[in-house]
């Protein structure tokens, strides 16, 4: 959940670290800090709160001057956000930054206290720093041995950036579970939680794997396995550039990313369509390979899980295969009845979400085949799934997911069409028509974004003062409402719930007053009449109704207060265009309320802890 970075080269290290941390702030923003070699000593600067606090602190204290160092941006787990709990943390002759959780930190801390160590913070990370110091004393001037001995004692997850006082031109790193890359530039090297952080300097990087230890000097990089043997690794190149990680004239990343959705869908689906039909062979998915799955689980968290909800409706409708959608944190502990012959689909933007990764591993243990739908290249889920479909959304910086969701949907559709064909539930002709409709979605979203911005913006002004609201819909509209509701609450901080419209009268309708706005989604022709009846029920009880509906539907004006129309496409595909006004409503409501849209409170983009 935190972001770590390190630099070893010829530039002003403080500047490089702070700039890189700006790109990692999406991973957490409870505090920030750096440790830089200055005149042969490690100088630490850190501060609670956003990176700007650290910047300001360094403006008044003067920034550390040097060319080698490490940095951190924190999402607090152990110990509240405070200066003292901020990273870097120090042990004897060592300073570290850490992303992950040390599960046995308490036991280690007690042992170290017994040996006379004093602790300043409440963090698990300081325990690692002190342990490093302890082992360094046992193996003086031997950082590699020290790191090996230390990590052997750690349980949990970590990506560590380490500097030793006696080695002022070097940085070290180690990884278990938490993501870590090494960036390779000309006469300069980096470590980082992801490539975004260093893309301004280089696109070339090594992906560090579990158990590996990294040693970086100005002259090069050495990577060792857990036994201390040197490894030769393949240098990878990021397939996007620094521009993709900038706001490009938009006020926030979120709105930029909403506008990028047509391109993201195109880039994701085009290579997977040939002769008008889905073709997932490059993802190791063939008709033959998938035709025998009798049961499917879709397991994910948050927005990715909501993409799975849409997937469930579509797969069940078209391929007639039962689908269970599970929240990953529930799935992994509920002893799921997953067996050989089942397919488990794990959806994840980051590919590093701890619960989703654990669900993947559990599914494999239980004998199921796994399919990862992942955005981050080379991430853990991408590497461990049996089959893999990359979504090509590019870097998603805003914490609230938009373009990653839309491409997750587009991939769910391609897979559902392919499965339905494999199962003989649709003809090639039907499959071709559905695929054509999917190919139309980018231009439809484009149309919404060029013609229909004002209504969501206006509606957001009507919602900005609300304390709570409901999203309602039936079938696919209900699945989509879940995502609409999450988007609104996570960035506007307005409480909201998504309800199956037909379920309201079983209790929740008692909440309806003129203080409870309702956003109703009605894009499904077969369900329209029923949904409209439900909408009228809330309208009759005083709710202000904002209706998001297919533009060709004839709907009684009395059923709603404000109408947002969505261009028509095959009903089964309507969640793709209809998602856009819901994203926009959430975005504009958050802007209206003056919130930090891209970095909502208490959140982090990549949830690599349970
Ligand atoms: O990286 P992942 O897709 O696995 O992340 C899952 C959720 O944490 C994520 O979708 C989260 O719900 C977003 N903040 C929603 O906008």
Coordinates of C-alpha atoms and ligand atoms in Angstrom, one line a residue:
X1 CA 0.0 0.0 0.0
X2 CA 3.0 2.3 0.5
X3 CA 5.3 3.5 -2.3
X4 CA 9.0 3.1 -2.1
X5 CA 11.7 4.5 -4.4
X6 CA 15.5 4.7 -4.5
X7 CA 18.0 6.5 -6.6
X8 CA 21.7 6.0 -7.3
X9 CA 23.3 8.1 -10.0
X10 CA 24.5 11.6 -10.7
X11 CA 21.4 13.8 -10.3
X12 CA 20.2 15.7 -7.2
X13 CA 18.8 12.7 -5.3
X14 CA 16.3 14.7 -3.2
X15 CA 14.7 16.1 -6.3
X16 CA 14.5 12.7 -8.0
X17 CA 13.1 11.0 -5.0
X18 CA 10.4 13.7 -4.4
X19 CA 9.5 13.7 -8.0
X20 CA 9.2 9.9 -8.1
X21 CA 7.2 9.9 -4.9
X22 CA 4.7 12.3 -6.6
X23 CA 3.9 9.5 -8.9
X24 CA 3.6 7.0 -6.1
X25 CA 1.4 9.1 -3.9
X26 CA -1.6 7.2 -5.2
X27 CA -0.3 4.3 -3.1
X28 CA -0.7 6.2 0.1
X29 CA -0.4 9.7 1.4
X30 CA -0.3 9.6 5.2
X31 CA 3.3 10.7 5.3
X32 CA 6.4 11.0 3.1
X33 CA 10.1 10.8 3.7
X34 CA 13.5 10.4 2.2
X35 CA 17.0 9.3 3.4
X36 CA 19.9 10.7 1.3
X37 CA 23.7 10.3 1.7
X38 CA 25.0 13.8 2.5
X39 CA 28.7 14.1 3.0
X40 CA 28.9 10.5 3.7
X41 CA 26.2 10.5 6.4
X42 CA 22.6 9.4 6.0
X43 CA 20.3 12.4 6.4
X44 CA 16.6 11.7 6.9
X45 CA 13.8 14.2 6.3
X46 CA 10.2 13.1 6.8
X47 CA 6.8 14.5 7.6
X48 CA 3.3 13.4 8.3
X49 CA 0.7 14.1 5.6
X50 CA 1.0 14.8 1.9
X51 CA 4.2 15.1 0.0
X52 CA 3.8 18.8 0.0
X53 CA 4.4 18.9 3.8
X54 CA 7.8 17.2 3.1
X55 CA 8.5 19.7 0.3
X56 CA 7.7 22.6 2.6
X57 CA 9.8 21.1 5.4
X58 CA 12.8 20.8 3.1
X59 CA 12.2 24.3 1.8
X60 CA 12.7 25.6 5.3
X61 CA 15.3 23.0 6.6
X62 CA 17.2 22.8 3.2
X63 CA 17.0 19.6 1.3
X64 CA 19.6 16.8 1.7
X65 CA 22.4 17.2 -0.9
X66 CA 23.5 14.0 -2.5
X67 CA 23.2 11.6 -5.3
X68 CA 22.1 8.4 -3.6
X69 CA 19.1 7.7 -1.4
X70 CA 15.7 6.2 -0.8
X71 CA 12.1 7.6 -0.3
X72 CA 8.7 6.6 0.9
X73 CA 5.1 7.5 0.7
X74 CA 2.9 5.9 3.4
X75 CA -0.5 4.3 3.8
X76 CA -0.6 3.8 7.6
X77 CA -1.0 0.2 8.9
X78 CA 0.9 -0.1 12.1
X79 CA 0.8 3.2 14.0
X80 CA -1.2 6.3 13.2
X81 CA 0.0 8.8 10.6
X82 CA 2.6 10.9 12.4
X83 CA 6.1 12.2 11.9
X84 CA 7.6 9.6 14.1
X85 CA 5.8 6.7 12.3
X86 CA 6.9 8.1 8.9
X87 CA 9.5 6.2 6.9
X88 CA 12.5 6.0 6.5
X89 CA 13.2 4.2 9.8
X90 CA 16.6 3.7 11.2
X91 CA 18.6 1.0 12.9
X92 CA 22.3 1.0 13.7
X93 CA 24.1 2.3 10.6
X94 CA 21.1 1.6 8.4
X95 CA 17.9 3.3 7.2
X96 CA 15.1 1.7 5.3
X97 CA 11.8 2.3 3.5
X98 CA 9.2 -0.5 3.4
X99 CA 6.0 -1.4 1.6
X100 CA 4.1 -4.4 3.1
X101 CA 3.4 -5.9 6.5
X102 CA 5.6 -7.8 8.8
X103 CA 3.3 -10.2 10.5
X104 CA 5.7 -11.4 13.2
X105 CA 6.9 -7.9 14.1
X106 CA 5.6 -8.0 17.7
X107 CA 7.6 -11.2 18.4
X108 CA 10.7 -9.7 16.8
X109 CA 10.3 -6.4 18.6
X110 CA 10.1 -8.2 22.0
X111 CA 13.3 -10.1 21.2
X112 CA 15.1 -6.9 20.2
X113 CA 13.8 -5.1 23.3
X114 CA 15.2 -7.9 25.4
X115 CA 18.6 -7.3 23.7
X116 CA 18.4 -3.7 24.7
X117 CA 17.0 -2.1 21.5
X118 CA 15.0 1.1 21.9
X119 CA 12.1 1.9 19.6
X120 CA 10.8 5.3 18.6
X121 CA 7.8 4.4 16.5
X122 CA 4.8 2.0 16.5
X123 CA 5.6 0.6 13.1
X124 CA 6.5 -2.9 12.0
X125 CA 9.1 -1.3 9.7
X126 CA 11.2 0.0 12.5
X127 CA 11.6 -3.6 13.7
X128 CA 13.1 -4.5 10.3
X129 CA 15.5 -1.5 10.6
X130 CA 16.6 -2.5 14.0
X131 CA 17.0 -6.2 13.0
X132 CA 19.1 -5.1 10.1
X133 CA 21.3 -3.1 12.5
X134 CA 21.5 -6.1 14.7
X135 CA 22.6 -8.5 12.0
X136 CA 25.0 -5.8 10.5
X137 CA 26.9 -5.9 13.8
X138 CA 27.3 -9.6 13.4
X139 CA 28.4 -9.3 9.8
X140 CA 30.1 -5.9 9.7
X141 CA 30.7 -4.4 6.2
X142 CA 28.6 -7.2 4.7
X143 CA 25.3 -5.8 3.6
X144 CA 24.2 -8.8 1.6
X145 CA 24.8 -11.2 4.4
X146 CA 23.0 -8.8 6.7
X147 CA 19.9 -8.6 4.5
X148 CA 19.9 -12.4 4.0
X149 CA 19.9 -13.0 7.7
X150 CA 17.3 -10.3 8.3
X151 CA 14.7 -11.4 5.7
X152 CA 15.1 -15.0 6.8
X153 CA 13.4 -13.9 10.1
X154 CA 10.6 -11.9 8.5
X155 CA 7.1 -13.2 8.0
X156 CA 4.6 -11.3 5.9
X157 CA 5.3 -9.1 2.9
X158 CA 7.9 -6.5 2.0
X159 CA 9.6 -4.5 -0.6
X160 CA 12.5 -2.9 1.2
X161 CA 14.8 -0.1 0.1
X162 CA 17.9 0.0 2.3
X163 CA 20.9 2.2 2.7
X164 CA 24.0 1.3 4.9
X165 CA 26.0 4.2 6.4
X166 CA 29.3 2.5 5.4
X167 CA 28.3 2.2 1.7
X168 CA 27.4 5.8 0.8
X169 CA 27.1 5.2 -3.0
X170 CA 24.9 2.1 -2.8
X171 CA 21.3 1.2 -2.3
X172 CA 20.0 -2.3 -1.5
X173 CA 16.5 -3.8 -1.9
X174 CA 14.7 -7.0 -1.2
X175 CA 11.2 -8.3 -2.1
X176 CA 8.6 -10.7 -0.8
X177 CA 5.1 -10.3 -2.1
X178 CA 5.1 -6.5 -2.4
X179 CA 5.9 -5.2 -5.9
X180 CA 9.4 -3.9 -6.7
X181 CA 11.2 -3.0 -9.9
X182 CA 14.7 -1.8 -10.6
X183 CA 14.9 1.0 -13.2
X184 CA 18.0 1.0 -15.5
X185 CA 19.1 4.3 -16.9
X186 CA 22.4 5.6 -18.3
X187 CA 24.8 5.8 -15.4
X188 CA 21.8 5.9 -13.0
X189 CA 19.6 3.2 -11.4
X190 CA 16.4 3.2 -9.5
X191 CA 14.2 1.1 -7.3
X192 CA 10.5 1.7 -7.2
X193 CA 7.2 0.1 -6.3
X194 CA 6.2 0.6 -9.9
X195 CA 7.5 1.9 -13.2
X196 CA 5.3 5.0 -13.1
X197 CA 7.6 6.5 -10.5
X198 CA 10.7 6.5 -12.7
X199 CA 9.2 6.7 -16.2
X200 CA 10.6 10.3 -16.6
X201 CA 14.1 8.9 -16.4
X202 CA 13.9 5.5 -18.0
X203 CA 11.5 2.9 -19.5
X204 CA 13.8 0.0 -18.9
X205 CA 13.5 -2.1 -15.8
X206 CA 13.9 -5.4 -14.1
X207 CA 11.0 -7.0 -12.3
X208 CA 12.2 -8.2 -8.9
X209 CA 10.8 -11.5 -7.9
X210 CA 10.0 -13.0 -4.5
X211 CA 13.1 -13.7 -2.4
X212 CA 15.5 -11.7 -4.6
X213 CA 18.0 -9.2 -3.2
X214 CA 19.2 -6.2 -5.2
X215 CA 22.5 -4.3 -4.9
X216 CA 22.9 -1.1 -6.8
X217 CA 25.9 1.2 -7.3
X218 CA 26.5 3.9 -9.8
X219 CA 28.2 1.3 -11.9
X220 CA 25.4 -1.3 -12.2
X221 CA 23.0 -3.6 -10.6
X222 CA 23.5 -7.1 -9.1
X223 CA 20.5 -9.2 -8.4
X224 CA 20.8 -12.3 -6.1
X225 CA 18.5 -15.1 -5.3
X226 CA 17.7 -16.1 -1.7
X227 CA 20.8 -18.2 -1.5
X228 CA 23.0 -15.3 -2.5
X229 CA 23.7 -16.6 -6.1
X230 CA 23.8 -13.9 -8.8
X231 CA 20.9 -14.0 -11.3
X232 CA 20.7 -13.0 -14.9
X233 CA 17.4 -11.3 -15.6
X234 CA 15.6 -10.0 -18.7
X235 CA 15.5 -6.3 -19.1
X236 CA 11.9 -5.2 -19.7
X237 CA 10.6 -2.0 -21.4
X238 CA 7.5 -0.1 -20.4
X239 CA 5.1 0.2 -23.3
X240 CA 3.9 3.7 -22.4
X241 CA 5.7 6.9 -21.8
X242 CA 5.9 9.8 -19.3
X243 CA 3.0 11.6 -21.0
X244 CA 0.6 8.8 -20.1
X245 CA 1.3 9.5 -16.4
X246 CA 0.6 13.3 -16.6
X247 CA -2.6 15.2 -16.3
X248 CA -2.3 16.5 -19.8
X249 CA -4.3 19.7 -19.2
X250 CA -7.1 18.1 -17.2
X251 CA -7.7 19.3 -13.6
X252 CA -7.6 15.8 -12.2
X253 CA -6.3 12.4 -13.3
X254 CA -9.8 10.9 -12.8
X255 CA -11.4 13.1 -15.5
X256 CA -8.4 12.5 -17.8
X257 CA -8.8 8.8 -17.3
X258 CA -12.6 9.0 -17.9
X259 CA -11.8 10.7 -21.2
X260 CA -9.2 8.0 -22.1
X261 CA -11.8 5.2 -21.9
X262 CA -12.5 5.0 -25.6
X263 CA -8.8 4.6 -26.4
X264 CA -8.4 2.1 -23.6
X265 CA -11.2 -0.1 -24.9
X266 CA -9.8 0.0 -28.4
X267 CA -6.3 -0.8 -27.3
X268 CA -7.7 -3.7 -25.2
X269 CA -10.1 -5.3 -27.6
X270 CA -8.6 -4.7 -31.1
X271 CA -5.8 -7.2 -30.8
X272 CA -8.3 -9.7 -29.5
X273 CA -10.7 -9.6 -32.4
X274 CA -9.9 -11.2 -35.7
X275 CA -12.3 -11.4 -38.7
X276 CA -15.0 -9.9 -36.5
X277 CA -14.8 -12.6 -33.9
X278 CA -13.2 -12.7 -30.4
X279 CA -9.8 -14.3 -30.6
X280 CA -8.1 -14.8 -27.2
X281 CA -5.4 -17.2 -28.4
X282 CA -2.6 -14.9 -27.4
X283 CA -4.0 -15.2 -23.9
X284 CA -3.8 -19.0 -24.1
X285 CA -7.6 -19.2 -24.3
X286 CA -9.2 -21.3 -27.1
X287 CA -12.7 -22.6 -27.6
X288 CA -11.4 -26.1 -26.8
X289 CA -9.8 -25.1 -23.6
X290 CA -12.8 -23.4 -22.1
X291 CA -15.7 -25.5 -23.4
X292 CA -15.8 -27.9 -20.5
X293 CA -16.0 -25.4 -17.6
X294 CA -19.2 -26.1 -15.7
X295 CA -18.9 -23.5 -13.0
X296 CA -17.1 -20.2 -12.8
X297 CA -16.1 -18.1 -9.9
X298 CA -15.2 -14.4 -10.3
X299 CA -13.1 -13.2 -7.4
X300 CA -11.9 -9.6 -6.9
X301 CA -12.2 -6.5 -4.7
X302 CA -14.0 -3.2 -5.1
X303 CA -14.4 -1.9 -8.6
X304 CA -12.9 -5.0 -10.1
X305 CA -15.5 -7.1 -8.2
X306 CA -18.2 -4.9 -9.7
X307 CA -16.8 -5.6 -13.2
X308 CA -17.2 -9.3 -12.2
X309 CA -20.9 -8.7 -11.3
X310 CA -21.5 -7.4 -14.9
X311 CA -19.5 -10.5 -16.1
X312 CA -21.8 -12.8 -14.1
X313 CA -24.9 -11.5 -15.8
X314 CA -23.4 -11.6 -19.2
X315 CA -21.8 -15.0 -18.9
X316 CA -24.9 -16.6 -17.4
X317 CA -27.2 -15.0 -20.0
X318 CA -25.1 -15.8 -23.1
X319 CA -23.1 -19.0 -22.1
X320 CA -25.5 -20.4 -19.6
X321 CA -22.7 -21.3 -17.2
X322 CA -23.4 -20.6 -13.5
X323 CA -21.1 -17.9 -12.1
X324 CA -20.5 -17.0 -8.5
X325 CA -19.0 -13.6 -7.8
X326 CA -17.0 -13.3 -4.6
X327 CA -15.3 -10.6 -2.7
X328 CA -11.7 -11.9 -2.5
X329 CA -11.4 -11.2 1.3
X330 CA -14.5 -13.4 1.9
X331 CA -13.7 -16.1 -0.7
X332 CA -10.3 -16.9 0.8
X333 CA -11.7 -17.6 4.3
X334 CA -15.1 -19.1 3.5
X335 CA -13.8 -22.5 2.4
X336 CA -15.2 -22.1 -1.1
X337 CA -16.5 -25.1 -2.9
X338 CA -14.0 -24.8 -5.7
X339 CA -13.0 -28.0 -7.5
X340 CA -11.0 -29.4 -10.4
X341 CA -12.8 -28.5 -13.6
X342 CA -13.9 -25.1 -12.3
X343 CA -12.6 -21.8 -13.6
X344 CA -11.7 -19.0 -11.2
X345 CA -11.4 -15.6 -12.8
X346 CA -9.4 -13.1 -10.8
X347 CA -9.8 -9.4 -11.9
X348 CA -7.4 -6.8 -10.7
X349 CA -6.1 -3.5 -12.0
X350 CA -2.9 -3.6 -10.0
X351 CA -2.4 -7.4 -10.0
X352 CA -1.1 -7.0 -6.5
X353 CA -4.2 -6.8 -4.3
X354 CA -3.4 -9.1 -1.4
X355 CA -6.8 -10.7 -1.0
X356 CA -7.2 -11.3 -4.8
X357 CA -3.7 -12.8 -5.0
X358 CA -4.5 -15.1 -2.0
X359 CA -7.7 -16.1 -3.7
X360 CA -5.8 -17.0 -6.9
X361 CA -3.4 -19.2 -5.0
X362 CA -6.1 -20.9 -3.0
X363 CA -8.0 -21.7 -6.2
X364 CA -4.9 -23.2 -7.8
X365 CA -4.4 -25.3 -4.6
X366 CA -8.0 -26.5 -4.9
X367 CA -7.4 -27.7 -8.4
X368 CA -9.3 -25.0 -10.4
X369 CA -7.9 -23.4 -13.5
X370 CA -7.4 -19.7 -13.1
X371 CA -7.7 -16.8 -15.4
X372 CA -6.3 -13.4 -14.5
X373 CA -7.7 -10.2 -16.0
X374 CA -5.0 -7.7 -15.0
X375 CA -3.8 -4.3 -16.0
X376 CA -0.3 -4.1 -14.4
X377 CA 2.2 -5.9 -16.5
X378 CA 4.3 -8.5 -14.8
X379 CA 2.4 -8.1 -11.5
X380 CA 2.0 -11.1 -9.2
X381 CA -1.5 -12.1 -10.3
X382 CA -0.4 -11.8 -14.0
X383 CA 2.5 -14.1 -13.4
X384 CA 0.7 -16.7 -11.3
X385 CA -2.6 -17.1 -13.2
X386 CA -2.8 -20.1 -15.6
X387 CA -4.4 -18.0 -18.3
X388 CA -4.0 -14.2 -18.6
X389 CA -5.8 -11.4 -20.3
X390 CA -4.1 -8.1 -19.9
X391 CA -6.3 -5.1 -20.0
X392 CA -4.4 -2.2 -21.8
X393 CA -5.7 0.8 -19.8
X394 CA -2.2 2.2 -19.4
X395 CA -1.3 3.7 -16.0
X396 CA -4.4 4.5 -13.9
X397 CA -3.3 7.2 -11.4
X398 CA -6.5 8.3 -9.8
X399 CA -7.4 6.2 -6.8
X400 CA -10.9 5.9 -8.0
X401 CA -10.9 3.4 -10.9
X402 CA -12.6 4.3 -14.1
X403 CA -10.7 3.3 -17.3
X404 CA -9.5 0.1 -15.6
X405 CA -13.1 -0.8 -14.9
X406 CA -14.3 -0.1 -18.4
X407 CA -11.6 -2.3 -19.9
X408 CA -12.3 -5.0 -17.4
X409 CA -15.8 -4.9 -18.7
X410 CA -14.7 -5.1 -22.3
X411 CA -12.6 -8.1 -21.6
X412 CA -15.4 -9.8 -19.6
X413 CA -17.6 -9.4 -22.8
X414 CA -15.0 -10.9 -25.1
X415 CA -14.6 -13.8 -22.8
X416 CA -18.3 -14.3 -22.4
X417 CA -18.8 -14.3 -26.2
X418 CA -16.0 -16.8 -26.7
X419 CA -17.4 -19.0 -23.9
X420 CA -20.9 -18.8 -25.3
X421 CA -19.6 -19.9 -28.7
X422 CA -17.5 -22.7 -27.2
X423 CA -20.6 -23.9 -25.3
X424 CA -22.7 -23.8 -28.5
X425 CA -25.1 -21.3 -26.9
X426 CA -24.7 -18.7 -29.6
X427 CA -24.0 -19.0 -33.3
X428 CA -21.0 -17.6 -35.0
X429 CA -23.3 -15.0 -36.6
X430 CA -24.6 -13.9 -33.2
X431 CA -21.1 -13.9 -31.8
X432 CA -20.0 -11.7 -34.6
X433 CA -22.9 -9.2 -34.1
X434 CA -22.2 -9.0 -30.4
X435 CA -18.5 -8.4 -31.1
X436 CA -19.4 -5.6 -33.6
X437 CA -21.5 -4.0 -30.9
X438 CA -18.6 -4.2 -28.5
X439 CA -16.4 -2.5 -31.1
X440 CA -18.9 0.4 -31.2
X441 CA -18.6 1.2 -27.5
X442 CA -15.5 3.5 -27.8
X443 CA -17.3 5.8 -30.3
X444 CA -20.5 5.8 -28.1
X445 CA -18.4 6.8 -25.0
X446 CA -16.8 9.4 -27.2
X447 CA -20.2 10.8 -28.0
X448 CA -21.2 10.9 -24.4
X449 CA -18.1 12.7 -23.4
X450 CA -18.4 15.3 -26.2
X451 CA -22.2 15.9 -26.0
X452 CA -23.5 14.8 -22.6
X453 CA -21.2 16.3 -19.9
X454 CA -23.5 19.1 -18.8
X455 CA -26.3 17.0 -17.4
X456 CA -24.1 14.9 -15.0
X457 CA -22.4 18.1 -14.0
X458 CA -25.7 19.8 -13.2
X459 CA -27.1 16.8 -11.4
X460 CA -23.9 16.7 -9.3
X461 CA -24.8 20.2 -8.0
X462 CA -28.1 18.8 -6.9
X463 CA -26.4 16.0 -5.0
X464 CA -23.5 17.8 -3.5
X465 CA -25.4 18.6 -0.3
X466 CA -27.0 15.2 0.2
X467 CA -25.9 13.0 3.2
X468 CA -27.0 9.8 1.6
X469 CA -28.6 8.4 -1.5
X470 CA -29.6 5.2 -3.3
X471 CA -28.7 3.7 -6.6
X472 CA -31.3 1.4 -8.0
X473 CA -31.5 -0.8 -11.1
X474 CA -32.4 -4.3 -12.2
X475 CA -30.3 -7.0 -13.8
X476 CA -27.2 -5.5 -15.5
X477 CA -28.4 -2.0 -14.3
X478 CA -28.1 -3.3 -10.7
X479 CA -24.6 -4.6 -11.3
X480 CA -23.7 -1.3 -12.8
X481 CA -25.3 0.6 -9.9
X482 CA -23.0 -1.0 -7.5
X483 CA -20.0 0.6 -9.2
X484 CA -21.8 3.9 -9.5
X485 CA -22.4 3.9 -5.8
X486 CA -18.9 3.0 -4.9
X487 CA -17.5 5.7 -7.2
X488 CA -19.7 8.3 -5.5
X489 CA -18.9 7.4 -2.0
X490 CA -15.2 6.9 -2.4
X491 CA -14.5 10.4 -3.8
X492 CA -17.5 12.6 -2.7
X493 CA -17.8 11.0 0.8
X494 CA -21.6 11.0 0.3
X495 CA -23.0 7.8 1.7
X496 CA -24.8 5.7 -0.9
X497 CA -26.0 2.1 -1.5
X498 CA -26.9 0.2 -4.6
X499 CA -30.1 -1.8 -4.4
X500 CA -31.8 -4.2 -6.7
X501 CA -34.8 -2.1 -7.6
X502 CA -37.2 -4.9 -6.9
X503 CA -35.8 -5.4 -3.4
X504 CA -36.5 -1.9 -2.1
X505 CA -39.9 -2.6 -0.9
X506 CA -38.6 -5.4 1.4
X507 CA -37.3 -2.8 3.8
X508 CA -35.1 -0.1 2.4
X509 CA -37.9 1.9 1.0
X510 CA -38.5 3.1 4.5
X511 CA -35.4 5.3 4.1
X512 CA -37.0 7.2 1.2
X513 CA -37.9 10.8 2.0
X514 CA -37.4 14.1 0.2
X515 CA -33.9 14.0 1.7
X516 CA -32.9 10.8 0.0
X517 CA -32.1 11.3 -3.7
X518 CA -32.3 8.2 -5.9
X519 CA -30.2 7.5 -9.0
X520 CA -32.1 5.0 -11.1
X521 CA -30.5 3.2 -14.0
X522 CA -32.8 1.9 -16.7
X523 CA -31.1 0.6 -19.8
X524 CA -32.6 -2.9 -20.1
X525 CA -35.6 -3.0 -22.4
X526 CA -37.1 -6.2 -21.0
X527 CA -36.9 -4.8 -17.5
X528 CA -38.0 -1.3 -18.3
X529 CA -41.6 -1.4 -17.2
X530 CA -40.7 -3.1 -13.9
X531 CA -37.9 -0.6 -13.2
X532 CA -40.1 2.3 -13.9
X533 CA -42.7 1.0 -11.5
X534 CA -40.0 0.9 -8.8
X535 CA -38.9 4.4 -9.7
X536 CA -42.4 5.7 -9.3
X537 CA -42.6 4.0 -5.9
X538 CA -39.7 6.1 -4.6
X539 CA -40.8 9.2 -6.5
X540 CA -44.3 8.9 -4.8
X541 CA -42.5 9.0 -1.4
X542 CA -40.7 12.2 -2.1
X543 CA -37.3 11.1 -3.5
X544 CA -35.6 13.3 -6.1
X545 CA -35.0 10.9 -8.9
X546 CA -32.2 11.1 -11.4
X547 CA -32.8 8.7 -14.1
X548 CA -30.0 7.3 -16.3
X549 CA -31.8 5.6 -19.3
X550 CA -31.3 4.5 -22.8
X551 CA -32.0 7.5 -25.1
X552 CA -34.7 5.8 -27.2
X553 CA -36.9 4.8 -24.2
X554 CA -40.2 6.6 -23.9
X555 CA -40.5 7.3 -20.2
X556 CA -43.3 9.1 -18.4
X557 CA -41.9 12.5 -17.3
X558 CA -43.5 12.2 -14.0
X559 CA -41.2 9.3 -13.2
X560 CA -38.1 11.4 -12.7
X561 CA -36.8 14.9 -11.9
X562 CA -33.7 14.8 -14.1
X563 CA -32.9 12.6 -17.0
X564 CA -29.5 11.6 -18.4
X565 CA -29.7 9.7 -21.6
X566 CA -27.3 7.1 -22.9
X567 CA -27.0 6.2 -26.6
X568 CA -28.6 2.8 -27.5
X569 CA -26.5 -0.3 -28.1
X570 CA -27.4 -4.0 -27.6
X571 CA -28.9 -4.3 -24.1
X572 CA -26.3 -6.7 -22.9
X573 CA -23.5 -4.1 -23.6
X574 CA -25.3 -1.1 -22.1
X575 CA -23.2 -1.1 -18.9
X576 CA -20.2 0.1 -20.8
X577 CA -21.7 3.4 -22.0
X578 CA -24.0 3.8 -19.0
X579 CA -21.0 3.6 -16.6
X580 CA -19.8 6.9 -18.0
X581 CA -22.5 9.3 -16.6
X582 CA -22.2 7.5 -13.3
X583 CA -18.5 8.2 -13.2
X584 CA -19.1 11.8 -14.2
X585 CA -21.7 12.3 -11.5
X586 CA -19.3 11.0 -8.8
X587 CA -16.5 13.1 -10.2
X588 CA -18.4 16.4 -10.4
X589 CA -20.0 15.8 -6.9
X590 CA -16.5 15.4 -5.4
X591 CA -15.3 18.5 -7.2
X592 CA -18.4 20.4 -6.0
X593 CA -17.6 19.4 -2.4
X594 CA -14.0 20.5 -2.8
X595 CA -12.5 17.1 -2.2
X596 CA -9.2 15.8 -3.3
X597 CA -10.6 13.8 -6.2
X598 CA -7.5 11.8 -7.1
X599 CA -6.5 11.0 -3.6
X600 CA -9.6 10.5 -1.5
X601 CA -9.1 10.3 2.3
X602 CA -8.1 7.0 3.9
X603 CA -7.6 5.2 0.6
X604 CA -4.7 3.9 -1.4
X605 CA -4.7 2.7 -5.0
X606 CA -3.0 -0.6 -4.5
X607 CA -4.1 -2.6 -1.5
X608 CA -1.3 -5.0 -0.9
X609 CA -2.3 -5.8 2.7
X610 CA -5.3 -7.8 4.0
Ligands
LIG1 O1 -6.0 -3.3 -8.1 P1 -7.3 -3.9 -7.9 O2 -8.2 -3.8 -9.2 O3 -7.2 -5.4 -7.5 O4 -8.0 -3.1 -6.8 C1 -9.2 -3.5 -6.3 C2 -9.9 -2.4 -5.5 O5 -9.0 -2.0 -4.4 C3 -10.1 -1.2 -6.3 O6 -10.9 -1.5 -7.4 C4 -10.8 -0.1 -5.5 O7 -12.1 -0.5 -5.1 C5 -10.9 1.2 -6.2 N1 -10.4 2.3 -5.4 C6 -12.2 1.6 -6.7 O8 -12.2 2.8 -7.4

